mmCIF file of C-alpha atoms in Angstrom:
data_model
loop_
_atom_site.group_PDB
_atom_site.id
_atom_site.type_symbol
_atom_site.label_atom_id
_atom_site.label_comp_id
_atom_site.label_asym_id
_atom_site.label_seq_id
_atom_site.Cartn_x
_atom_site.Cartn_y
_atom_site.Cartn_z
ATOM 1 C CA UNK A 1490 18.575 -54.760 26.025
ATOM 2 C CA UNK A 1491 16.030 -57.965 26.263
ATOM 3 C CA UNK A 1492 14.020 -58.649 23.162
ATOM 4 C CA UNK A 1493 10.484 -57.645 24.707
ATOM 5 C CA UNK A 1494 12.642 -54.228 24.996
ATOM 6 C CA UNK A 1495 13.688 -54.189 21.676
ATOM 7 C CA UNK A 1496 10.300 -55.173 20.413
ATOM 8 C CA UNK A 1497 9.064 -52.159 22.687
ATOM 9 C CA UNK A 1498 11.661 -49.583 21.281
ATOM 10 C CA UNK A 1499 10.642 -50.503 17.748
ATOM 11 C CA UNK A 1500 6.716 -50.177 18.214
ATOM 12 C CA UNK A 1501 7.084 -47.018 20.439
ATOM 13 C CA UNK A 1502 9.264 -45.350 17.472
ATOM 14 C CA UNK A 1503 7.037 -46.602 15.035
ATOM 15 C CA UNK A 1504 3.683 -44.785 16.858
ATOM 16 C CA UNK A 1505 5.578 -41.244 17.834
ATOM 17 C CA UNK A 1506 6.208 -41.055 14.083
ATOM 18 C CA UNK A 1507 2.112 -41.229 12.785
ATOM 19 C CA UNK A 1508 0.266 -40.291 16.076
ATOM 20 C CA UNK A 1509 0.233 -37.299 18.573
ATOM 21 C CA UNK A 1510 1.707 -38.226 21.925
ATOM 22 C CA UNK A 1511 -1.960 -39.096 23.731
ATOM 23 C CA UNK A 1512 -4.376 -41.719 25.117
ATOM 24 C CA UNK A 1513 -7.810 -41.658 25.831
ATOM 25 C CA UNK A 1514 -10.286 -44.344 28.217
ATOM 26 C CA UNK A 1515 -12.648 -46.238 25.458
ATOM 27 C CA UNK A 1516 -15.853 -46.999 27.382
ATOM 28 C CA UNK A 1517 -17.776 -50.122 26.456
ATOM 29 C CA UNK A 1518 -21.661 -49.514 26.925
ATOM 30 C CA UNK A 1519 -23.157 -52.682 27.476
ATOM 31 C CA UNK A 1520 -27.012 -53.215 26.792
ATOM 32 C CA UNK A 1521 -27.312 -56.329 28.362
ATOM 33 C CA UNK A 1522 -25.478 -59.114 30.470
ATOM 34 C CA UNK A 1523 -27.477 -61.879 29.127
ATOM 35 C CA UNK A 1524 -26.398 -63.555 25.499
ATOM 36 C CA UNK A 1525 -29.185 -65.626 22.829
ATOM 37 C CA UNK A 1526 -26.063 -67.467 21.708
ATOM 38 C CA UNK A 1527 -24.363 -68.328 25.319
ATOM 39 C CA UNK A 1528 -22.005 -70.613 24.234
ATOM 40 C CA UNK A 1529 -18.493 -68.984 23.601
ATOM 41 C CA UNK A 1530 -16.603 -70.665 26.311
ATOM 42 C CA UNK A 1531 -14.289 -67.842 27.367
ATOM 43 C CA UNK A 1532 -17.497 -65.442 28.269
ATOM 44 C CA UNK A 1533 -19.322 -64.529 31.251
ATOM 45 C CA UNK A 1534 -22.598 -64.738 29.518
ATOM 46 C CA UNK A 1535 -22.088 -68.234 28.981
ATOM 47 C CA UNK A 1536 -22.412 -68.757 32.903
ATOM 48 C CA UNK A 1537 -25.760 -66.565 32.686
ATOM 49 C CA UNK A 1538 -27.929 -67.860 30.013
ATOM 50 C CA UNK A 1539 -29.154 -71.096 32.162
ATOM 51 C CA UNK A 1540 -29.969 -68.460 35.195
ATOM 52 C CA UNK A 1541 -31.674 -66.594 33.089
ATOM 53 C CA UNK A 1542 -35.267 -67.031 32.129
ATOM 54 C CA UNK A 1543 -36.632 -63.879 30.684
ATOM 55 C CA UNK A 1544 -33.976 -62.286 28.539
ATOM 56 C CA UNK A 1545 -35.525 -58.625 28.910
ATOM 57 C CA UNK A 1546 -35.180 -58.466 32.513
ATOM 58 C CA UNK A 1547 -31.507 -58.740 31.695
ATOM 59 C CA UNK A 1548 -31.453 -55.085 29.328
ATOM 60 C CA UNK A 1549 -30.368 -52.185 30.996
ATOM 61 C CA UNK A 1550 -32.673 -49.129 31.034
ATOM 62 C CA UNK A 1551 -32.714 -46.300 28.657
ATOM 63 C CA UNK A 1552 -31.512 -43.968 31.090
ATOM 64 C CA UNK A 1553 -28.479 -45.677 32.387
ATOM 65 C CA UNK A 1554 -27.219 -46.838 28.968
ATOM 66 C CA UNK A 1555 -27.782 -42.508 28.108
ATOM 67 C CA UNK A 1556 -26.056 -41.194 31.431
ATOM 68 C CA UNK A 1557 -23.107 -43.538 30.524
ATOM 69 C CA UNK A 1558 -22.765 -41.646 27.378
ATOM 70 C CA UNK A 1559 -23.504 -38.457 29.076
ATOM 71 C CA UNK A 1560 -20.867 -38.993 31.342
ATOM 72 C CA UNK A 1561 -18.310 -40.138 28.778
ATOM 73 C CA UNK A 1562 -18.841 -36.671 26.467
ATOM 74 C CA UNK A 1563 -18.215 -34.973 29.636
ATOM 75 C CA UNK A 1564 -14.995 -36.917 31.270
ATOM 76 C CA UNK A 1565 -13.022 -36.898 28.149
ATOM 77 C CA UNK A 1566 -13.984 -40.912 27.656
ATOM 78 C CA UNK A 1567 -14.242 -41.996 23.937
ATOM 79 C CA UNK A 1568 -17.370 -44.473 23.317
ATOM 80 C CA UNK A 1569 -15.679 -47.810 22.442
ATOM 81 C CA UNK A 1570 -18.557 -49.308 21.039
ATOM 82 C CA UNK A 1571 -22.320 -50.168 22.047
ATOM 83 C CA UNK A 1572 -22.483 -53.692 22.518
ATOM 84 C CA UNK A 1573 -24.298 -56.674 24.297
ATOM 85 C CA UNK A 1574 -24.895 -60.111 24.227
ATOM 86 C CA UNK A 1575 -26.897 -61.268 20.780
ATOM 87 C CA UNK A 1576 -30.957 -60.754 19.582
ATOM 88 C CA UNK A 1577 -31.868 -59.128 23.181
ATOM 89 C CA UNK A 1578 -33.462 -56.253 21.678
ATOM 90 C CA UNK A 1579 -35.303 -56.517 18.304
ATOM 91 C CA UNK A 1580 -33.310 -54.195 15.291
ATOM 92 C CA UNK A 1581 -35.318 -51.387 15.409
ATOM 93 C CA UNK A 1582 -35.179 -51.068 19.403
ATOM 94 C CA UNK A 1583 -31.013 -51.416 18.468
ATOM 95 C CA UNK A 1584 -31.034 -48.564 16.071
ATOM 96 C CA UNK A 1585 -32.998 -46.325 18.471
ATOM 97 C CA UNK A 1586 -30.839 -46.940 21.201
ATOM 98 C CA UNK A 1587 -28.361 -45.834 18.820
ATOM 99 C CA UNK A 1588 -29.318 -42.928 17.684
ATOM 100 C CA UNK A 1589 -30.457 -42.120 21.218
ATOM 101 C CA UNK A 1590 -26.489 -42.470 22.403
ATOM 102 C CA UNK A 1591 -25.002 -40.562 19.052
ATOM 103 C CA UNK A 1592 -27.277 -37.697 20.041
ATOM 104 C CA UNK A 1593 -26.094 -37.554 23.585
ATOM 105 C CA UNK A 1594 -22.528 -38.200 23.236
ATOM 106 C CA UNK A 1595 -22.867 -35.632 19.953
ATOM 107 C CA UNK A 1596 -20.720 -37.755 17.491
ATOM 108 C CA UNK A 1597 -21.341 -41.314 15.153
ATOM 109 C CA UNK A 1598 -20.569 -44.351 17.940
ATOM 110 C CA UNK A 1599 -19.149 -48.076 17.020
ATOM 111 C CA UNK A 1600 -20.835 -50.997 17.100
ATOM 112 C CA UNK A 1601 -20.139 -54.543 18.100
ATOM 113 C CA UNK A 1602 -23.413 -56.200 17.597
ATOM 114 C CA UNK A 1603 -22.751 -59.341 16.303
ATOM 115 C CA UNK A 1604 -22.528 -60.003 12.345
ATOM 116 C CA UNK A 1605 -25.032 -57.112 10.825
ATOM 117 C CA UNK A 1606 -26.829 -57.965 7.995
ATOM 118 C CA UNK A 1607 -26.959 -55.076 4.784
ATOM 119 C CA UNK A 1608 -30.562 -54.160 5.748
ATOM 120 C CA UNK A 1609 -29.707 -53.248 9.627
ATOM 121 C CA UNK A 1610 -26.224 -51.792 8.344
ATOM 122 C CA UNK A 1611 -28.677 -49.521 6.543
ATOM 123 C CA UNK A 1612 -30.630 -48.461 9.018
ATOM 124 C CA UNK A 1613 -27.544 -47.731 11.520
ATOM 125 C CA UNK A 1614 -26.138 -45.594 9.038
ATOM 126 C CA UNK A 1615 -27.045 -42.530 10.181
ATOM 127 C CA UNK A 1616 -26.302 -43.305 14.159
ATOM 128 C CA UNK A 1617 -22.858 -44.951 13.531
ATOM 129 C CA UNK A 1618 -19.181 -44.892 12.184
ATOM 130 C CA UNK A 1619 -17.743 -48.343 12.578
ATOM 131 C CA UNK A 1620 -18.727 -51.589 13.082
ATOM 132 C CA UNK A 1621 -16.728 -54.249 14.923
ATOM 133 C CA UNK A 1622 -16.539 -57.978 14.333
ATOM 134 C CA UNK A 1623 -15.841 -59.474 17.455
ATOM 135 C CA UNK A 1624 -13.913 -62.472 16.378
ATOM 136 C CA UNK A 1625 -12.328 -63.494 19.371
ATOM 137 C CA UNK A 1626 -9.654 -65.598 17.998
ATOM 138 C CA UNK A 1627 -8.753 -65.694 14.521
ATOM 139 C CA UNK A 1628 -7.390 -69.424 13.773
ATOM 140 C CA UNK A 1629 -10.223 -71.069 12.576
ATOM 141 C CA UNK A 1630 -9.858 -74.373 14.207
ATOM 142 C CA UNK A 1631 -9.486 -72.496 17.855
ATOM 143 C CA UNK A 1632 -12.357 -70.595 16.727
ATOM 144 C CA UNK A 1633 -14.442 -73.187 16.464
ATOM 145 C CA UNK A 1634 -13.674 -74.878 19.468
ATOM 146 C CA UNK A 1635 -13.748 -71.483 21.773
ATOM 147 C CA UNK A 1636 -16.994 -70.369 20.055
ATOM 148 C CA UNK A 1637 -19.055 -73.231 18.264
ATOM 149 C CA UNK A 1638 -22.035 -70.891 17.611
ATOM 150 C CA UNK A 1639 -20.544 -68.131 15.971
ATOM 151 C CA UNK A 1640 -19.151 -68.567 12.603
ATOM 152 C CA UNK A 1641 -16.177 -66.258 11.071
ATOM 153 C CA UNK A 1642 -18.123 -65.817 7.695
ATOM 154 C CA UNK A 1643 -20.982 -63.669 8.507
ATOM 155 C CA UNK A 1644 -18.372 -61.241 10.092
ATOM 156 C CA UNK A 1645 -16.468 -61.195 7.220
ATOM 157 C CA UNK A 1646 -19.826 -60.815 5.113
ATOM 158 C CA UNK A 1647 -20.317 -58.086 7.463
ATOM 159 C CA UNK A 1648 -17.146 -56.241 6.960
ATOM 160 C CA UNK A 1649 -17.354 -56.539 2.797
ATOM 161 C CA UNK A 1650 -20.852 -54.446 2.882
ATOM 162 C CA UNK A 1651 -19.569 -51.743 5.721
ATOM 163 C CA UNK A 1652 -16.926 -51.342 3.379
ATOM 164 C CA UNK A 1653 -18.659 -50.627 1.011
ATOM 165 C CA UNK A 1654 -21.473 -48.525 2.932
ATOM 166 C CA UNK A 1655 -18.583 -46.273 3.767
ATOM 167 C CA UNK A 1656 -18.375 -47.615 7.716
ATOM 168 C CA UNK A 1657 -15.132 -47.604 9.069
ATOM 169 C CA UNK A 1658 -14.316 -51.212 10.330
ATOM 170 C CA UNK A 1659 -12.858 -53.137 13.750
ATOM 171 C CA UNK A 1660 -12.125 -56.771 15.303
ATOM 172 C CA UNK A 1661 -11.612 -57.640 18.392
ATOM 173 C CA UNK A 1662 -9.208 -60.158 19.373
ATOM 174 C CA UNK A 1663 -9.003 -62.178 22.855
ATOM 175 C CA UNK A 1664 -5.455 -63.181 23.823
ATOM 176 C CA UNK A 1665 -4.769 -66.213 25.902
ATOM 177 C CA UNK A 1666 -6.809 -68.624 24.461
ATOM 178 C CA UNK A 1667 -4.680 -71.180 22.907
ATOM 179 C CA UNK A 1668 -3.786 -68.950 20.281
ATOM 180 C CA UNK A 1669 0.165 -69.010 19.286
ATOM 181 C CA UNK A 1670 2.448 -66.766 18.031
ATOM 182 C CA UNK A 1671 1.977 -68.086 14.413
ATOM 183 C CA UNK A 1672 -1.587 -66.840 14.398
ATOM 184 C CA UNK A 1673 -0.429 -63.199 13.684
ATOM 185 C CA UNK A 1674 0.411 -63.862 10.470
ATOM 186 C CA UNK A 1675 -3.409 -64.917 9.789
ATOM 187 C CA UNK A 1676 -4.638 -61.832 11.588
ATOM 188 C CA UNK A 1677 -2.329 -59.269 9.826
ATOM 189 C CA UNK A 1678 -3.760 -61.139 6.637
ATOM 190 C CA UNK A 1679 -7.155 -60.992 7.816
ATOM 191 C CA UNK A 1680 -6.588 -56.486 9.124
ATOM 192 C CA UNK A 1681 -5.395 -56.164 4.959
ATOM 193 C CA UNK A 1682 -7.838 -57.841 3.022
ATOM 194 C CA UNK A 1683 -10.592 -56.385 5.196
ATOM 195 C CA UNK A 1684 -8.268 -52.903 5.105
ATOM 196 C CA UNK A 1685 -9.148 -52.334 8.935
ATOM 197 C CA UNK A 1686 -9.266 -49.121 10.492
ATOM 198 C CA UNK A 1687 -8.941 -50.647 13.772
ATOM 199 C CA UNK A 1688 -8.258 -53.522 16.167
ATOM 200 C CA UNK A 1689 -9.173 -54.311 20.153
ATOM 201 C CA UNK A 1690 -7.056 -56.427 21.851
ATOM 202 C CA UNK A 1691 -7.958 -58.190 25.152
ATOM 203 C CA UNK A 1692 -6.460 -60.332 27.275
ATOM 204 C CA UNK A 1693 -8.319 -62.802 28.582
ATOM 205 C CA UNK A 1694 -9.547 -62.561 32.222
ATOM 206 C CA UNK A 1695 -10.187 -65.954 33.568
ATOM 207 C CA UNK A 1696 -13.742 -66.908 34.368
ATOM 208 C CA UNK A 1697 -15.557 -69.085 37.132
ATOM 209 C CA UNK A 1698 -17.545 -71.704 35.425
ATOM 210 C CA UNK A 1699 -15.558 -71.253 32.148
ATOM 211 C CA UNK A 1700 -12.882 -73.948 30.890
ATOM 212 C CA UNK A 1701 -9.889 -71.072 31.479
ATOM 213 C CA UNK A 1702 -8.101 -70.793 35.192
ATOM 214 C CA UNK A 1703 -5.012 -68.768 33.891
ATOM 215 C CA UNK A 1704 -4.473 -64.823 32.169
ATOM 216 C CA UNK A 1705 -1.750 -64.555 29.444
ATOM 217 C CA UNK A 1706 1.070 -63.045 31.286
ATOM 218 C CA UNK A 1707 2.004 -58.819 30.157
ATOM 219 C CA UNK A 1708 4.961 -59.550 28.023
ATOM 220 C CA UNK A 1709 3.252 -61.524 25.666
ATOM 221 C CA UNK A 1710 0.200 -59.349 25.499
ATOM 222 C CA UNK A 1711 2.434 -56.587 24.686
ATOM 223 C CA UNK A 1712 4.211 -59.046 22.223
ATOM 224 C CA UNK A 1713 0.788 -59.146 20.513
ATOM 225 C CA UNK A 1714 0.495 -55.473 20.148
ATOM 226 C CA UNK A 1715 3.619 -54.159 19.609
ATOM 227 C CA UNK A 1716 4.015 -56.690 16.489
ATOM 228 C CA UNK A 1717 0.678 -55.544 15.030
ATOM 229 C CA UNK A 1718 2.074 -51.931 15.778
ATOM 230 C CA UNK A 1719 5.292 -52.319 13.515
ATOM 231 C CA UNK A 1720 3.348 -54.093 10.827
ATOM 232 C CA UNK A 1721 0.186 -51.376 11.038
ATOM 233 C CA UNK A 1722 1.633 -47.971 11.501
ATOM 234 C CA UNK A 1723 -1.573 -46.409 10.626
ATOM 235 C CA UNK A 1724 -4.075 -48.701 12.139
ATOM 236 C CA UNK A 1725 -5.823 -47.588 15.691
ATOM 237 C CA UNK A 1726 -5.078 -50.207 18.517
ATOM 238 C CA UNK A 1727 -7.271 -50.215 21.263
ATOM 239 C CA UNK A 1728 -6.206 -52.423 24.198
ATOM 240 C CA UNK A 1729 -7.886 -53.922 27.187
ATOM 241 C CA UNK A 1730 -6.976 -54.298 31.064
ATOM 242 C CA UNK A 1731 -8.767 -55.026 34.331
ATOM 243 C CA UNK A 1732 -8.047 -53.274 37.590
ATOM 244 C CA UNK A 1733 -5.731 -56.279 38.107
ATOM 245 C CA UNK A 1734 -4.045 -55.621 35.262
ATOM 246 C CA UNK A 1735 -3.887 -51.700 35.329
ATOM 247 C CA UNK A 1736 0.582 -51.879 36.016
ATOM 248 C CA UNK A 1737 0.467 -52.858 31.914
ATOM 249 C CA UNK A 1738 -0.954 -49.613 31.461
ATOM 250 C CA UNK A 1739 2.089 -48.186 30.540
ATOM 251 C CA UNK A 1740 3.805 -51.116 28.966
ATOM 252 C CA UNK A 1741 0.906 -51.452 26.340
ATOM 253 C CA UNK A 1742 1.100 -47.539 25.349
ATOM 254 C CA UNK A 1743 4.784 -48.548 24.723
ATOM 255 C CA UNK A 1744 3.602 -51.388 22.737
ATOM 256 C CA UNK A 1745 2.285 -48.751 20.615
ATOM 257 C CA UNK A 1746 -1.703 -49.023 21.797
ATOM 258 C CA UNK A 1747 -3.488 -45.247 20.945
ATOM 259 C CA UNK A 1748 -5.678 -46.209 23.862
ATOM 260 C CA UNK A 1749 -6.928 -48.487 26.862
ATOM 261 C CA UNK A 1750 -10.442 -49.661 27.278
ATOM 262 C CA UNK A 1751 -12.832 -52.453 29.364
ATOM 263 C CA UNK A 1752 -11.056 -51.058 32.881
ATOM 264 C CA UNK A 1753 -14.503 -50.301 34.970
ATOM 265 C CA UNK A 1754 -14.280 -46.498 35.120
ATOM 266 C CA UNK A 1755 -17.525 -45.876 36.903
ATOM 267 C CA UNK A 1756 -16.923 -48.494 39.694
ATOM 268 C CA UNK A 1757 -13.526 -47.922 40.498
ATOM 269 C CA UNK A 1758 -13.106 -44.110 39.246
ATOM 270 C CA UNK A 1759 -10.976 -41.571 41.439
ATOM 271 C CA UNK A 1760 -9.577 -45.058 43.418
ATOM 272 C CA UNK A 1761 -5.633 -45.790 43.972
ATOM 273 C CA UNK A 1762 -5.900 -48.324 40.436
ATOM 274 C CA UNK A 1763 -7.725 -45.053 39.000
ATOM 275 C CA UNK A 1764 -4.736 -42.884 39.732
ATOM 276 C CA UNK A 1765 -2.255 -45.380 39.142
ATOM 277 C CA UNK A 1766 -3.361 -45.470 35.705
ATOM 278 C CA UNK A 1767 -3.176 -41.962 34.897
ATOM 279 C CA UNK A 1768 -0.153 -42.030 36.462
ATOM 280 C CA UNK A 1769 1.110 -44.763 34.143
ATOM 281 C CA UNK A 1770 -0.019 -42.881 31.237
ATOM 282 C CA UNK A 1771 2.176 -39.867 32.726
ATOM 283 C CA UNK A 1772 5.055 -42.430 32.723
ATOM 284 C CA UNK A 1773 4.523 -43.437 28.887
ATOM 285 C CA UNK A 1774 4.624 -39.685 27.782
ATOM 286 C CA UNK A 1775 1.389 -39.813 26.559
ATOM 287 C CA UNK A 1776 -1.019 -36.618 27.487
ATOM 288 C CA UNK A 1777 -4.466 -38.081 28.571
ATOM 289 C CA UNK A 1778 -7.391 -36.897 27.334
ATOM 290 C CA UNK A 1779 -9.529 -38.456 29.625
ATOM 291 C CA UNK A 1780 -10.363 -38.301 33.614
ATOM 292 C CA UNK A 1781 -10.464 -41.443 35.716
ATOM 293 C CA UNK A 1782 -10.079 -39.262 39.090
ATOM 294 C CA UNK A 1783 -11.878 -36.062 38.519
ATOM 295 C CA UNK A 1784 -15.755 -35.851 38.609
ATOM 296 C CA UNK A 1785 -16.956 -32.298 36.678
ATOM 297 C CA UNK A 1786 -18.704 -30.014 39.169
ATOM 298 C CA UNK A 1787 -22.136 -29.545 36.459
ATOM 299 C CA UNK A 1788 -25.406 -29.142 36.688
ATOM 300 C CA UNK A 1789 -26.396 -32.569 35.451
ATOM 301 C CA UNK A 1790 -30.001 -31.784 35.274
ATOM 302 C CA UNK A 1791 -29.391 -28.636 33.264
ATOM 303 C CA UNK A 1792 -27.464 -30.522 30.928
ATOM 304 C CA UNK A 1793 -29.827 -33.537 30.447
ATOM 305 C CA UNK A 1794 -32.688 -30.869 29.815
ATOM 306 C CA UNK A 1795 -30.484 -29.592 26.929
ATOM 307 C CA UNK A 1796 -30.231 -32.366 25.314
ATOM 308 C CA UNK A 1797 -32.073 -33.184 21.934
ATOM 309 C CA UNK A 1798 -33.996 -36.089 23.194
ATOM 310 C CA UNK A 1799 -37.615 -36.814 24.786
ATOM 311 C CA UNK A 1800 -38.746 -35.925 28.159
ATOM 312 C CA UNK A 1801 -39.074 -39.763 29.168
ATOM 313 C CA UNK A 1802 -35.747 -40.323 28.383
ATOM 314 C CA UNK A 1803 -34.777 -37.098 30.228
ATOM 315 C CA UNK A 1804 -36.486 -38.175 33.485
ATOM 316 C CA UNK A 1805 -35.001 -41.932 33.187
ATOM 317 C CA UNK A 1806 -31.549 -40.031 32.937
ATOM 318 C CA UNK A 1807 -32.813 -37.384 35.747
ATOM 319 C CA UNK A 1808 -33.156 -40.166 37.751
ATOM 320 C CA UNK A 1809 -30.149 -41.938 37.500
ATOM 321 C CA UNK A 1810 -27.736 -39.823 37.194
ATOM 322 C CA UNK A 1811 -27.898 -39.734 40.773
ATOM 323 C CA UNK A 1812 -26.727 -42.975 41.389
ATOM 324 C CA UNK A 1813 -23.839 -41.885 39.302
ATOM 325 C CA UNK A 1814 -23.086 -38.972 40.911
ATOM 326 C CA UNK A 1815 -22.852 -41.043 44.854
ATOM 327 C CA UNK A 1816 -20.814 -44.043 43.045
ATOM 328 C CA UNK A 1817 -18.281 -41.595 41.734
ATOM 329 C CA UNK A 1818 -18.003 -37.902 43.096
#
């Protein structure tokens, strides 16, 4: 038995014996494309913020940001977080949009907003659960190099007053880089002092205009994950793949992940990488509790009308739940 196997065994033992044998599809809702800060050299929006002059014509409607979390109450997909690039909608807009989402998808959502200050923590309070600091990398010298405009601190900040607001509380960690192995002893430091409740892992998907050409390769994704596994019984991993990436599918859930997110349901959903990856789940022996193939035969328009919201919010959603329904029935 290899190492990575070993390694594997380990983490898979250590997750039968403190979770049920499932996964679920997290779905990211995205707000925007477009980023105020723009400069983390990994991201897409980094390649956008030059192209783009006016920063609201880069939000995405009401209704589309409400019939994804219509759609993920009803396919069994658990809301990630709502997230988006930094100050494109003003704090009160945020918290609407919020509350908006928790009363469609009928439960407290995440966040991953950027570093929340006590007073907007306040005001989410009644929308939300958790709050995610999206810290990319943890070493601090990488960190300042991959992202010169966003500082560690006001995350951490961040976390202390959730804490003690009674959120729960998340990071998200990018891996490939220029992190090395060493780092995890940092992060697992960081996950206790901050007593997490969870962690996202992504690996990184190469951009065009960005500095990076090259994804980390599976086994030491996995490496990633199934160490934070053995160390974290407890602790909810969340990890992320592309449609290139869907054959780790299973190899992650082994690595002791609870669940897979960023893969882009609604474009690809009931496709071969769709099926492949509930297939992979099959192969893990995990039962999923979401759908990435089968589109509910509802009465959309009866169910938006049900729903505890306005009536210009129910025709925005009316109206494009259409396009939903073509892209993915």
């Amino acid at each position: 038995m290899t190492d990575v196997n070993k390694l594997l065994e380990e983490a898979t033992s250590v997750y039968k014996k403190n979770f049920e044998p499932i996964a679920w599809f997290g779905r990211c809702i995205f707000l925007s494309w477009y980023c105020d800060v723009g400069t983390c050299k990994f991201c897409f929006r980094s390649t956008q913020k030059a192209r783009i002059l006016h920063a609201k014509k880069a939000r995405r409607s009401i209704g589309s940001i409400l019939c994804e979390a219509l759609l993920a109450k009803k396919l069994g997909w658990r809301i990630e977080f709502l997230t988006g690039g930094y100050r494109i909608f003003p704090s009160d807009e945020l918290v609407k949009i919020a509350e908006l989402v928790s009363k469609v998808y009928d439960e407290k959502i995440w966040l991953n907003l950027g570093a929340l200050k006590k007073e907007e923590l306040y005001s989410f309070k009644p929308y939300v659960k958790g709050v995610v600091a999206s810290l990319e990398t943890i070493d601090p010298k990488l960190h300042g190099k991959i992202c010169p405009d966003k500082a560690i601190q006001p995350y951490e900040d961040m976390l202390k007053i959730a804490q003690d607001l009674g959120y729960k509380r998340s990071v998200a960690i990018v891996i490939g880089l220029g992190e090395k192995k060493e780092h995890i002893e940092p992060l697992f430091n960081f996950i206790k002092k901050h007593k997490l409740d969870r962690i996202t892992f992504y690996a990184l998907k190469p951009i065009k205009g960005t500095p990076y050409t090259k994804s980390p390769d599976s086994d030491y994704y996995a490496w990633w994950i199934a160490k934070t596994r053995i160390e974290f019984p407890e602790l909810e991993i969340i990890a992320g793949i592309t449609p290139k990436r869907v054959d780790d599918v299973e190899l992650l859930l082994r690595a002791g992940a609870n669940a897979i997110t960023k893969f882009p349901a609604t474009k690809v959903f009931g496709s071969d990488k769709a099926k492949r990856f509930e297939y992979l789940v099959d192969k893990a022996k995990r039962e999923f509790k979401s759908t990435l193939t089968t589109f509910p035969s509802l009465d959309w328009k009866k169910e938006i009308d049900a729903l505890n919201i306005s009536n210009e919010y129910k025709k925005e959603m009316n109206e494009k739940i259409k396009y939903y329904i073509r892209r993915m029935s």
